[in-house]
């Protein structure tokens, strides 16, 4: 995935962390108060640093976390928007940051080095939780928000084909090979957990001429506004899915890994402030894939600020109040 697996090498990571470091950041100065969470301000006196990766969804999640800590009484340093998965992850491992929302599939495959994903989302979480204990990271219960790969088609074109699942796509490719054209990123086109593996799993054999490679940002436009490709590679939580009237194909054979968002906390921090688990639990429970599409759309389509999107949602849900 564009950010989850577009990873720096260990050497590049070391350079990244020592080069741009984690010394930057700014305090959250919002005047927020407890709503349904943070009552009694159990984190009063704590000084916590939140981090995130550098794409809209994860930045929003980072600010959600930071605002909750702030409302619960903590002083919060914002070090969100770090470049790539590895830098944010390593910040938590080393204790340079206290927490972020991370993804179970990223941890299992990228951080922990496993080749095969676990099909069941809960079991995927549990094996990540158990194995990552040794790295000083504690994973709290996950959300149903699943930011994974998918193929999508415009509603206009799907009025003709009525595709619902990747098995439907495979059946169409077999029946009418020229009908199925796909726009994908270069990386997705070559990864075993991308197009080659998906074709193998679903028994597709698309000719090279039916596969167009392009940047991710262009794919959505091509699928929505042109007929150059019938389907395109998308991310299930992308706000453009709804904004551009796309239908997402169900992965009915569960090929793609689960990328459920969950709080990943520096273990020493959680031992010092165990209230963090109770503060984050009801909010994590509310995080779903459709909600992520909605919040991401506010940033990526409407141009709103991720921090304001996070705060508006928390206030709307009654989790916090503006001071």
PDB file of C-alpha atoms in Angstrom:
ATOM      1  CA  UNK A   1       0.000   0.000   0.000  1.00  0.00           C
ATOM      2  CA  UNK A   2       1.099   3.507  -0.695  1.00  0.00           C
ATOM      3  CA  UNK A   3       2.087   4.194   2.893  1.00  0.00           C
ATOM      4  CA  UNK A   4       1.866   0.914   4.678  1.00  0.00           C
ATOM      5  CA  UNK A   5       4.283  -0.994   2.512  1.00  0.00           C
ATOM      6  CA  UNK A   6       6.212   1.736   0.766  1.00  0.00           C
ATOM      7  CA  UNK A   7       8.864   1.235   3.365  1.00  0.00           C
ATOM      8  CA  UNK A   8      12.288   2.575   3.956  1.00  0.00           C
ATOM      9  CA  UNK A   9      15.123   0.147   4.504  1.00  0.00           C
ATOM     10  CA  UNK A  10      16.590  -0.133   7.965  1.00  0.00           C
ATOM     11  CA  UNK A  11      19.485   2.046   6.909  1.00  0.00           C
ATOM     12  CA  UNK A  12      17.210   4.648   5.430  1.00  0.00           C
ATOM     13  CA  UNK A  13      15.115   4.515   8.561  1.00  0.00           C
ATOM     14  CA  UNK A  14      18.083   5.196  10.778  1.00  0.00           C
ATOM     15  CA  UNK A  15      18.984   8.156   8.600  1.00  0.00           C
ATOM     16  CA  UNK A  16      15.420   9.365   8.689  1.00  0.00           C
ATOM     17  CA  UNK A  17      15.140   9.233  12.442  1.00  0.00           C
ATOM     18  CA  UNK A  18      18.486  10.820  13.073  1.00  0.00           C
ATOM     19  CA  UNK A  19      18.194  13.225  10.166  1.00  0.00           C
ATOM     20  CA  UNK A  20      14.806  14.842  10.635  1.00  0.00           C
ATOM     21  CA  UNK A  21      14.424  13.369  14.139  1.00  0.00           C
ATOM     22  CA  UNK A  22      11.470  13.471  16.431  1.00  0.00           C
ATOM     23  CA  UNK A  23      12.359  16.698  18.114  1.00  0.00           C
ATOM     24  CA  UNK A  24       9.865  18.726  16.140  1.00  0.00           C
ATOM     25  CA  UNK A  25       6.198  18.991  16.963  1.00  0.00           C
ATOM     26  CA  UNK A  26       3.955  21.414  18.706  1.00  0.00           C
ATOM     27  CA  UNK A  27       1.708  21.288  21.768  1.00  0.00           C
ATOM     28  CA  UNK A  28      -2.017  20.856  21.287  1.00  0.00           C
ATOM     29  CA  UNK A  29      -3.402  24.131  22.610  1.00  0.00           C
ATOM     30  CA  UNK A  30      -7.083  23.368  22.145  1.00  0.00           C
ATOM     31  CA  UNK A  31      -9.348  24.290  25.037  1.00  0.00           C
ATOM     32  CA  UNK A  32     -11.176  20.969  25.208  1.00  0.00           C
ATOM     33  CA  UNK A  33     -12.917  19.337  28.131  1.00  0.00           C
ATOM     34  CA  UNK A  34     -14.147  15.841  28.903  1.00  0.00           C
ATOM     35  CA  UNK A  35     -17.386  14.742  27.332  1.00  0.00           C
ATOM     36  CA  UNK A  36     -18.408  11.122  27.639  1.00  0.00           C
ATOM     37  CA  UNK A  37     -14.728  10.196  28.038  1.00  0.00           C
ATOM     38  CA  UNK A  38     -12.030  11.675  30.237  1.00  0.00           C
ATOM     39  CA  UNK A  39     -14.352  12.501  33.105  1.00  0.00           C
ATOM     40  CA  UNK A  40     -12.322  13.485  36.180  1.00  0.00           C
ATOM     41  CA  UNK A  41      -9.330  14.121  33.905  1.00  0.00           C
ATOM     42  CA  UNK A  42      -7.409  10.954  34.851  1.00  0.00           C
ATOM     43  CA  UNK A  43      -4.411  12.028  32.769  1.00  0.00           C
ATOM     44  CA  UNK A  44      -3.915  15.337  34.583  1.00  0.00           C
ATOM     45  CA  UNK A  45      -0.170  15.851  35.055  1.00  0.00           C
ATOM     46  CA  UNK A  46       0.781  13.508  32.225  1.00  0.00           C
ATOM     47  CA  UNK A  47       2.847  14.683  29.266  1.00  0.00           C
ATOM     48  CA  UNK A  48       2.149  12.529  26.206  1.00  0.00           C
ATOM     49  CA  UNK A  49       3.347  12.572  22.608  1.00  0.00           C
ATOM     50  CA  UNK A  50       1.126  11.288  19.806  1.00  0.00           C
ATOM     51  CA  UNK A  51       2.350  10.429  16.358  1.00  0.00           C
ATOM     52  CA  UNK A  52       0.969   9.279  13.008  1.00  0.00           C
ATOM     53  CA  UNK A  53       1.957   8.421   9.480  1.00  0.00           C
ATOM     54  CA  UNK A  54       1.719  11.035   6.762  1.00  0.00           C
ATOM     55  CA  UNK A  55      -1.605  10.341   5.069  1.00  0.00           C
ATOM     56  CA  UNK A  56      -4.930  11.927   5.826  1.00  0.00           C
ATOM     57  CA  UNK A  57      -6.641   9.069   7.617  1.00  0.00           C
ATOM     58  CA  UNK A  58      -3.766   8.375   9.967  1.00  0.00           C
ATOM     59  CA  UNK A  59      -3.245  12.071  10.682  1.00  0.00           C
ATOM     60  CA  UNK A  60      -6.935  12.361  11.595  1.00  0.00           C
ATOM     61  CA  UNK A  61      -6.623   9.339  13.892  1.00  0.00           C
ATOM     62  CA  UNK A  62      -3.529  10.843  15.497  1.00  0.00           C
ATOM     63  CA  UNK A  63      -5.397  14.043  16.269  1.00  0.00           C
ATOM     64  CA  UNK A  64      -8.380  12.098  17.598  1.00  0.00           C
ATOM     65  CA  UNK A  65      -6.017  10.396  20.030  1.00  0.00           C
ATOM     66  CA  UNK A  66      -4.278  13.625  21.003  1.00  0.00           C
ATOM     67  CA  UNK A  67      -7.516  15.514  21.626  1.00  0.00           C
ATOM     68  CA  UNK A  68      -8.827  12.706  23.821  1.00  0.00           C
ATOM     69  CA  UNK A  69      -5.646  12.773  25.908  1.00  0.00           C
ATOM     70  CA  UNK A  70      -5.893  16.569  26.108  1.00  0.00           C
ATOM     71  CA  UNK A  71      -9.520  16.464  27.249  1.00  0.00           C
ATOM     72  CA  UNK A  72      -8.516  13.883  29.865  1.00  0.00           C
ATOM     73  CA  UNK A  73      -6.079  16.391  31.350  1.00  0.00           C
ATOM     74  CA  UNK A  74      -2.739  15.573  29.681  1.00  0.00           C
ATOM     75  CA  UNK A  75      -0.335  17.973  28.056  1.00  0.00           C
ATOM     76  CA  UNK A  76      -0.043  16.654  24.503  1.00  0.00           C
ATOM     77  CA  UNK A  77       2.746  17.096  21.985  1.00  0.00           C
ATOM     78  CA  UNK A  78       1.663  16.648  18.360  1.00  0.00           C
ATOM     79  CA  UNK A  79       4.216  14.751  16.294  1.00  0.00           C
ATOM     80  CA  UNK A  80       1.826  13.467  13.687  1.00  0.00           C
ATOM     81  CA  UNK A  81       2.503  13.392   9.950  1.00  0.00           C
ATOM     82  CA  UNK A  82       5.797  11.501  10.092  1.00  0.00           C
ATOM     83  CA  UNK A  83       6.982  10.197   6.723  1.00  0.00           C
ATOM     84  CA  UNK A  84       5.989   6.558   6.302  1.00  0.00           C
ATOM     85  CA  UNK A  85       4.919   3.715   8.516  1.00  0.00           C
ATOM     86  CA  UNK A  86       8.346   2.842   9.855  1.00  0.00           C
ATOM     87  CA  UNK A  87       9.206   6.243  11.319  1.00  0.00           C
ATOM     88  CA  UNK A  88       5.960   6.509  13.301  1.00  0.00           C
ATOM     89  CA  UNK A  89       6.215   2.900  14.436  1.00  0.00           C
ATOM     90  CA  UNK A  90       9.828   3.241  15.576  1.00  0.00           C
ATOM     91  CA  UNK A  91       8.992   6.381  17.515  1.00  0.00           C
ATOM     92  CA  UNK A  92       6.575   4.350  19.647  1.00  0.00           C
ATOM     93  CA  UNK A  93       8.927   1.371  19.958  1.00  0.00           C
ATOM     94  CA  UNK A  94      11.703   3.651  21.247  1.00  0.00           C
ATOM     95  CA  UNK A  95       9.437   5.674  23.511  1.00  0.00           C
ATOM     96  CA  UNK A  96      10.071   8.872  21.554  1.00  0.00           C
ATOM     97  CA  UNK A  97       6.308   8.951  21.053  1.00  0.00           C
ATOM     98  CA  UNK A  98       3.729   7.380  23.325  1.00  0.00           C
ATOM     99  CA  UNK A  99       1.003   6.261  20.957  1.00  0.00           C
ATOM    100  CA  UNK A 100      -0.465   6.084  17.463  1.00  0.00           C
ATOM    101  CA  UNK A 101      -3.259   4.347  15.625  1.00  0.00           C
ATOM    102  CA  UNK A 102      -1.600   1.643  13.549  1.00  0.00           C
ATOM    103  CA  UNK A 103      -2.885  -1.180  11.318  1.00  0.00           C
ATOM    104  CA  UNK A 104      -2.863  -4.874  12.162  1.00  0.00           C
ATOM    105  CA  UNK A 105      -1.893  -6.013   8.665  1.00  0.00           C
ATOM    106  CA  UNK A 106       1.002  -3.584   8.535  1.00  0.00           C
ATOM    107  CA  UNK A 107       2.300  -4.864  11.855  1.00  0.00           C
ATOM    108  CA  UNK A 108       1.943  -8.532  10.946  1.00  0.00           C
ATOM    109  CA  UNK A 109       3.504  -8.363   7.503  1.00  0.00           C
ATOM    110  CA  UNK A 110       5.806  -5.365   7.594  1.00  0.00           C
ATOM    111  CA  UNK A 111       6.987  -4.957  11.197  1.00  0.00           C
ATOM    112  CA  UNK A 112       6.864  -8.593  12.291  1.00  0.00           C
ATOM    113  CA  UNK A 113       7.921 -10.071   8.971  1.00  0.00           C
ATOM    114  CA  UNK A 114       5.208 -12.622   8.241  1.00  0.00           C
ATOM    115  CA  UNK A 115       4.413 -13.506   4.639  1.00  0.00           C
ATOM    116  CA  UNK A 116       0.892 -14.859   5.092  1.00  0.00           C
ATOM    117  CA  UNK A 117      -1.902 -12.733   6.566  1.00  0.00           C
ATOM    118  CA  UNK A 118      -4.403 -14.162   9.041  1.00  0.00           C
ATOM    119  CA  UNK A 119      -7.874 -14.304   7.476  1.00  0.00           C
ATOM    120  CA  UNK A 120      -9.944 -13.658  10.610  1.00  0.00           C
ATOM    121  CA  UNK A 121      -9.614  -9.972  11.669  1.00  0.00           C
ATOM    122  CA  UNK A 122      -9.809 -10.704  15.407  1.00  0.00           C
ATOM    123  CA  UNK A 123      -7.234 -13.482  15.199  1.00  0.00           C
ATOM    124  CA  UNK A 124      -5.043 -11.200  13.076  1.00  0.00           C
ATOM    125  CA  UNK A 125      -5.198  -8.642  15.896  1.00  0.00           C
ATOM    126  CA  UNK A 126      -4.499 -11.214  18.588  1.00  0.00           C
ATOM    127  CA  UNK A 127      -1.345 -12.601  16.977  1.00  0.00           C
ATOM    128  CA  UNK A 128      -0.055  -9.064  16.408  1.00  0.00           C
ATOM    129  CA  UNK A 129      -0.867  -8.122  20.007  1.00  0.00           C
ATOM    130  CA  UNK A 130       0.870 -11.170  21.405  1.00  0.00           C
ATOM    131  CA  UNK A 131       3.971 -11.038  19.223  1.00  0.00           C
ATOM    132  CA  UNK A 132       4.519  -7.286  19.536  1.00  0.00           C
ATOM    133  CA  UNK A 133       4.663  -7.427  23.339  1.00  0.00           C
ATOM    134  CA  UNK A 134       8.329  -8.299  22.998  1.00  0.00           C
ATOM    135  CA  UNK A 135       8.943  -5.035  21.162  1.00  0.00           C
ATOM    136  CA  UNK A 136       7.567  -2.895  23.967  1.00  0.00           C
ATOM    137  CA  UNK A 137       4.357  -2.080  22.110  1.00  0.00           C
ATOM    138  CA  UNK A 138       0.911  -2.849  23.523  1.00  0.00           C
ATOM    139  CA  UNK A 139      -1.972  -3.124  21.064  1.00  0.00           C
ATOM    140  CA  UNK A 140      -5.368  -2.184  22.454  1.00  0.00           C
ATOM    141  CA  UNK A 141      -8.553  -3.718  20.958  1.00  0.00           C
ATOM    142  CA  UNK A 142      -9.027  -2.843  17.278  1.00  0.00           C
ATOM    143  CA  UNK A 143     -11.693  -1.007  15.348  1.00  0.00           C
ATOM    144  CA  UNK A 144     -13.579  -2.407  12.377  1.00  0.00           C
ATOM    145  CA  UNK A 145     -12.004   0.332  10.227  1.00  0.00           C
ATOM    146  CA  UNK A 146     -10.198  -1.732   7.584  1.00  0.00           C
ATOM    147  CA  UNK A 147      -7.948   0.200   5.205  1.00  0.00           C
ATOM    148  CA  UNK A 148      -7.110  -2.519   2.727  1.00  0.00           C
ATOM    149  CA  UNK A 149      -6.870  -2.966  -1.036  1.00  0.00           C
ATOM    150  CA  UNK A 150      -9.941  -3.302  -3.231  1.00  0.00           C
ATOM    151  CA  UNK A 151     -11.124  -2.903  -6.807  1.00  0.00           C
ATOM    152  CA  UNK A 152     -13.826  -0.371  -7.604  1.00  0.00           C
ATOM    153  CA  UNK A 153     -16.050   0.475 -10.564  1.00  0.00           C
ATOM    154  CA  UNK A 154     -18.152   3.538 -11.330  1.00  0.00           C
ATOM    155  CA  UNK A 155     -21.866   3.179 -10.595  1.00  0.00           C
ATOM    156  CA  UNK A 156     -22.490   4.290 -14.164  1.00  0.00           C
ATOM    157  CA  UNK A 157     -20.532   1.392 -15.650  1.00  0.00           C
ATOM    158  CA  UNK A 158     -21.736  -1.028 -13.019  1.00  0.00           C
ATOM    159  CA  UNK A 159     -25.332  -0.424 -14.089  1.00  0.00           C
ATOM    160  CA  UNK A 160     -24.441  -2.627 -17.057  1.00  0.00           C
ATOM    161  CA  UNK A 161     -22.388  -5.335 -15.315  1.00  0.00           C
ATOM    162  CA  UNK A 162     -23.876  -5.386 -11.784  1.00  0.00           C
ATOM    163  CA  UNK A 163     -20.602  -6.559 -10.236  1.00  0.00           C
ATOM    164  CA  UNK A 164     -20.546  -7.058  -6.471  1.00  0.00           C
ATOM    165  CA  UNK A 165     -17.576  -9.307  -5.736  1.00  0.00           C
ATOM    166  CA  UNK A 166     -14.134 -10.115  -7.069  1.00  0.00           C
ATOM    167  CA  UNK A 167     -15.569 -13.502  -8.037  1.00  0.00           C
ATOM    168  CA  UNK A 168     -18.037 -11.610 -10.244  1.00  0.00           C
ATOM    169  CA  UNK A 169     -15.105  -9.796 -11.857  1.00  0.00           C
ATOM    170  CA  UNK A 170     -13.318 -13.099 -12.473  1.00  0.00           C
ATOM    171  CA  UNK A 171     -16.451 -14.567 -14.030  1.00  0.00           C
ATOM    172  CA  UNK A 172     -16.832 -11.553 -16.332  1.00  0.00           C
ATOM    173  CA  UNK A 173     -13.163 -11.764 -17.352  1.00  0.00           C
ATOM    174  CA  UNK A 174     -13.692 -15.402 -18.303  1.00  0.00           C
ATOM    175  CA  UNK A 175     -16.939 -14.735 -20.166  1.00  0.00           C
ATOM    176  CA  UNK A 176     -15.884 -11.499 -21.878  1.00  0.00           C
ATOM    177  CA  UNK A 177     -12.102 -10.979 -21.568  1.00  0.00           C
ATOM    178  CA  UNK A 178     -12.122  -7.616 -23.346  1.00  0.00           C
ATOM    179  CA  UNK A 179     -14.624  -6.148 -20.883  1.00  0.00           C
ATOM    180  CA  UNK A 180     -12.340  -6.283 -17.843  1.00  0.00           C
ATOM    181  CA  UNK A 181      -9.657  -3.600 -17.907  1.00  0.00           C
ATOM    182  CA  UNK A 182      -7.935  -2.527 -14.701  1.00  0.00           C
ATOM    183  CA  UNK A 183      -5.973   0.581 -13.648  1.00  0.00           C
ATOM    184  CA  UNK A 184      -3.413  -0.076 -10.918  1.00  0.00           C
ATOM    185  CA  UNK A 185      -0.306   1.388  -9.332  1.00  0.00           C
ATOM    186  CA  UNK A 186       3.056  -0.074 -10.365  1.00  0.00           C
ATOM    187  CA  UNK A 187       3.596  -1.563  -6.919  1.00  0.00           C
ATOM    188  CA  UNK A 188       0.171  -3.226  -6.815  1.00  0.00           C
ATOM    189  CA  UNK A 189       0.800  -4.649 -10.280  1.00  0.00           C
ATOM    190  CA  UNK A 190       3.909  -6.505  -9.137  1.00  0.00           C
ATOM    191  CA  UNK A 191       3.319  -7.476  -5.484  1.00  0.00           C
ATOM    192  CA  UNK A 192       2.321 -11.005  -4.552  1.00  0.00           C
ATOM    193  CA  UNK A 193      -0.262  -9.527  -2.194  1.00  0.00           C
ATOM    194  CA  UNK A 194      -1.461  -7.264  -5.025  1.00  0.00           C
ATOM    195  CA  UNK A 195      -2.702  -7.973  -8.543  1.00  0.00           C
ATOM    196  CA  UNK A 196      -0.682 -11.160  -9.301  1.00  0.00           C
ATOM    197  CA  UNK A 197      -1.798 -12.842  -6.097  1.00  0.00           C
ATOM    198  CA  UNK A 198      -5.376 -11.641  -6.508  1.00  0.00           C
ATOM    199  CA  UNK A 199      -5.565 -13.047 -10.034  1.00  0.00           C
ATOM    200  CA  UNK A 200      -4.208 -16.368  -8.831  1.00  0.00           C
ATOM    201  CA  UNK A 201      -6.661 -16.531  -5.939  1.00  0.00           C
ATOM    202  CA  UNK A 202      -9.663 -15.746  -8.132  1.00  0.00           C
ATOM    203  CA  UNK A 203      -8.548 -17.635 -11.240  1.00  0.00           C
ATOM    204  CA  UNK A 204      -8.225 -14.545 -13.441  1.00  0.00           C
ATOM    205  CA  UNK A 205      -5.850 -14.370 -16.381  1.00  0.00           C
ATOM    206  CA  UNK A 206      -5.961 -10.790 -17.591  1.00  0.00           C
ATOM    207  CA  UNK A 207      -3.796 -10.055 -20.653  1.00  0.00           C
ATOM    208  CA  UNK A 208      -1.125  -7.389 -20.215  1.00  0.00           C
ATOM    209  CA  UNK A 209      -3.034  -5.085 -22.554  1.00  0.00           C
ATOM    210  CA  UNK A 210      -5.936  -5.032 -20.090  1.00  0.00           C
ATOM    211  CA  UNK A 211      -3.803  -3.676 -17.241  1.00  0.00           C
ATOM    212  CA  UNK A 212      -2.837   0.007 -17.150  1.00  0.00           C
ATOM    213  CA  UNK A 213      -0.286   1.256 -14.625  1.00  0.00           C
ATOM    214  CA  UNK A 214      -0.521   4.783 -13.255  1.00  0.00           C
ATOM    215  CA  UNK A 215      -0.287   6.911 -10.091  1.00  0.00           C
ATOM    216  CA  UNK A 216      -2.873   6.226  -7.400  1.00  0.00           C
ATOM    217  CA  UNK A 217      -4.406   9.686  -7.600  1.00  0.00           C
ATOM    218  CA  UNK A 218      -5.185   9.283 -11.292  1.00  0.00           C
ATOM    219  CA  UNK A 219      -6.840   5.895 -10.898  1.00  0.00           C
ATOM    220  CA  UNK A 220      -9.925   7.295  -9.176  1.00  0.00           C
ATOM    221  CA  UNK A 221     -10.461   9.835 -11.939  1.00  0.00           C
ATOM    222  CA  UNK A 222      -9.924   7.254 -14.686  1.00  0.00           C
ATOM    223  CA  UNK A 223     -12.446   4.854 -13.168  1.00  0.00           C
ATOM    224  CA  UNK A 224     -14.979   7.571 -12.414  1.00  0.00           C
ATOM    225  CA  UNK A 225     -14.795   9.816 -15.446  1.00  0.00           C
ATOM    226  CA  UNK A 226     -13.445   7.782 -18.338  1.00  0.00           C
ATOM    227  CA  UNK A 227     -13.788   4.374 -19.887  1.00  0.00           C
ATOM    228  CA  UNK A 228     -10.060   3.727 -20.125  1.00  0.00           C
ATOM    229  CA  UNK A 229     -10.400   1.139 -17.367  1.00  0.00           C
ATOM    230  CA  UNK A 230     -13.487  -0.598 -16.052  1.00  0.00           C
ATOM    231  CA  UNK A 231     -12.054  -1.162 -12.576  1.00  0.00           C
ATOM    232  CA  UNK A 232      -9.344   0.462 -10.531  1.00  0.00           C
ATOM    233  CA  UNK A 233      -7.261  -0.274  -7.465  1.00  0.00           C
ATOM    234  CA  UNK A 234      -8.554   1.663  -4.445  1.00  0.00           C
ATOM    235  CA  UNK A 235      -8.170   1.746  -0.673  1.00  0.00           C
ATOM    236  CA  UNK A 236     -11.345   0.825   1.154  1.00  0.00           C
ATOM    237  CA  UNK A 237     -11.376   3.872   3.435  1.00  0.00           C
ATOM    238  CA  UNK A 238     -10.581   6.446   0.738  1.00  0.00           C
ATOM    239  CA  UNK A 239     -12.980   9.380   0.772  1.00  0.00           C
ATOM    240  CA  UNK A 240     -13.050   9.530  -3.013  1.00  0.00           C
ATOM    241  CA  UNK A 241     -14.979   6.245  -3.189  1.00  0.00           C
ATOM    242  CA  UNK A 242     -18.145   7.969  -2.026  1.00  0.00           C
ATOM    243  CA  UNK A 243     -17.378  11.330  -3.596  1.00  0.00           C
ATOM    244  CA  UNK A 244     -16.857   9.783  -7.039  1.00  0.00           C
ATOM    245  CA  UNK A 245     -19.772   7.322  -6.837  1.00  0.00           C
ATOM    246  CA  UNK A 246     -17.738   4.142  -6.978  1.00  0.00           C
ATOM    247  CA  UNK A 247     -18.857   0.615  -6.100  1.00  0.00           C
ATOM    248  CA  UNK A 248     -16.241  -1.412  -4.207  1.00  0.00           C
ATOM    249  CA  UNK A 249     -15.941  -5.109  -5.009  1.00  0.00           C
ATOM    250  CA  UNK A 250     -16.262  -7.429  -2.040  1.00  0.00           C
ATOM    251  CA  UNK A 251     -13.185  -9.590  -1.486  1.00  0.00           C
ATOM    252  CA  UNK A 252     -15.355 -12.686  -1.114  1.00  0.00           C
ATOM    253  CA  UNK A 253     -12.414 -15.091  -0.931  1.00  0.00           C
ATOM    254  CA  UNK A 254     -10.661 -12.905   1.657  1.00  0.00           C
ATOM    255  CA  UNK A 255      -7.442 -12.540  -0.294  1.00  0.00           C
ATOM    256  CA  UNK A 256      -6.341  -9.120   0.894  1.00  0.00           C
ATOM    257  CA  UNK A 257      -4.939  -8.802   4.444  1.00  0.00           C
ATOM    258  CA  UNK A 258      -6.916  -7.118   7.221  1.00  0.00           C
ATOM    259  CA  UNK A 259      -5.658  -3.647   8.015  1.00  0.00           C
ATOM    260  CA  UNK A 260      -7.773  -2.813  11.057  1.00  0.00           C
ATOM    261  CA  UNK A 261      -6.824   0.365  12.901  1.00  0.00           C
ATOM    262  CA  UNK A 262      -5.981  -0.066  16.585  1.00  0.00           C
ATOM    263  CA  UNK A 263      -4.151   1.960  19.239  1.00  0.00           C
ATOM    264  CA  UNK A 264      -0.499   0.923  19.532  1.00  0.00           C
ATOM    265  CA  UNK A 265       0.908   2.241  22.818  1.00  0.00           C
ATOM    266  CA  UNK A 266       4.461   2.328  24.178  1.00  0.00           C
ATOM    267  CA  UNK A 267       4.118  -0.309  26.892  1.00  0.00           C
ATOM    268  CA  UNK A 268       5.934   1.657  29.589  1.00  0.00           C
ATOM    269  CA  UNK A 269       3.562   4.577  28.996  1.00  0.00           C
ATOM    270  CA  UNK A 270       0.506   2.355  29.350  1.00  0.00           C
ATOM    271  CA  UNK A 271       1.839   0.877  32.591  1.00  0.00           C
ATOM    272  CA  UNK A 272       2.267   4.407  33.952  1.00  0.00           C
ATOM    273  CA  UNK A 273      -1.103   5.596  32.659  1.00  0.00           C
ATOM    274  CA  UNK A 274      -3.401   2.557  32.363  1.00  0.00           C
ATOM    275  CA  UNK A 275      -6.365   4.951  32.052  1.00  0.00           C
ATOM    276  CA  UNK A 276      -5.372   5.389  28.404  1.00  0.00           C
ATOM    277  CA  UNK A 277      -7.049   2.074  27.526  1.00  0.00           C
ATOM    278  CA  UNK A 278     -10.391   3.164  28.986  1.00  0.00           C
ATOM    279  CA  UNK A 279     -10.169   6.582  27.330  1.00  0.00           C
ATOM    280  CA  UNK A 280      -9.559   5.175  23.851  1.00  0.00           C
ATOM    281  CA  UNK A 281     -11.877   2.148  23.953  1.00  0.00           C
ATOM    282  CA  UNK A 282     -15.263   3.785  23.195  1.00  0.00           C
ATOM    283  CA  UNK A 283     -13.791   5.922  20.440  1.00  0.00           C
ATOM    284  CA  UNK A 284     -11.979   3.028  18.761  1.00  0.00           C
ATOM    285  CA  UNK A 285     -15.247   1.104  18.841  1.00  0.00           C
ATOM    286  CA  UNK A 286     -16.876   3.873  16.784  1.00  0.00           C
ATOM    287  CA  UNK A 287     -14.246   3.817  14.036  1.00  0.00           C
ATOM    288  CA  UNK A 288     -15.602   2.062  10.949  1.00  0.00           C
ATOM    289  CA  UNK A 289     -14.679   1.897   7.286  1.00  0.00           C
ATOM    290  CA  UNK A 290     -17.654   4.082   6.173  1.00  0.00           C
ATOM    291  CA  UNK A 291     -16.809   6.641   8.874  1.00  0.00           C
ATOM    292  CA  UNK A 292     -13.205   6.736   7.682  1.00  0.00           C
ATOM    293  CA  UNK A 293     -14.417   7.349   4.125  1.00  0.00           C
ATOM    294  CA  UNK A 294     -16.520  10.257   5.405  1.00  0.00           C
ATOM    295  CA  UNK A 295     -13.751  11.838   7.488  1.00  0.00           C
ATOM    296  CA  UNK A 296     -11.085  11.261   4.819  1.00  0.00           C
ATOM    297  CA  UNK A 297     -13.363  12.872   2.231  1.00  0.00           C
ATOM    298  CA  UNK A 298     -13.540  16.059   4.301  1.00  0.00           C
ATOM    299  CA  UNK A 299      -9.753  16.326   4.033  1.00  0.00           C
ATOM    300  CA  UNK A 300      -8.977  14.849   0.608  1.00  0.00           C
ATOM    301  CA  UNK A 301     -12.037  16.089  -1.293  1.00  0.00           C
ATOM    302  CA  UNK A 302     -13.216  19.179   0.599  1.00  0.00           C
ATOM    303  CA  UNK A 303      -9.782  20.411   1.689  1.00  0.00           C
ATOM    304  CA  UNK A 304     -10.512  20.667   5.416  1.00  0.00           C
ATOM    305  CA  UNK A 305      -7.806  20.523   8.086  1.00  0.00           C
ATOM    306  CA  UNK A 306      -7.319  17.032   9.620  1.00  0.00           C
ATOM    307  CA  UNK A 307      -7.143  18.458  13.145  1.00  0.00           C
ATOM    308  CA  UNK A 308     -10.441  20.285  12.756  1.00  0.00           C
ATOM    309  CA  UNK A 309     -12.055  17.204  11.184  1.00  0.00           C
ATOM    310  CA  UNK A 310     -10.962  15.132  14.178  1.00  0.00           C
ATOM    311  CA  UNK A 311     -12.158  17.691  16.717  1.00  0.00           C
ATOM    312  CA  UNK A 312     -15.501  18.308  15.007  1.00  0.00           C
ATOM    313  CA  UNK A 313     -16.251  14.583  14.980  1.00  0.00           C
ATOM    314  CA  UNK A 314     -15.272  14.074  18.637  1.00  0.00           C
ATOM    315  CA  UNK A 315     -17.445  17.014  19.704  1.00  0.00           C
ATOM    316  CA  UNK A 316     -20.351  15.877  17.512  1.00  0.00           C
ATOM    317  CA  UNK A 317     -20.199  12.395  19.070  1.00  0.00           C
ATOM    318  CA  UNK A 318     -20.047  13.900  22.553  1.00  0.00           C
ATOM    319  CA  UNK A 319     -16.690  12.340  23.412  1.00  0.00           C
ATOM    320  CA  UNK A 320     -15.232  15.767  24.241  1.00  0.00           C
ATOM    321  CA  UNK A 321     -16.519  19.317  24.631  1.00  0.00           C
ATOM    322  CA  UNK A 322     -15.003  22.563  23.477  1.00  0.00           C
ATOM    323  CA  UNK A 323     -13.826  24.676  26.391  1.00  0.00           C
TER     324      UNK A 323
END
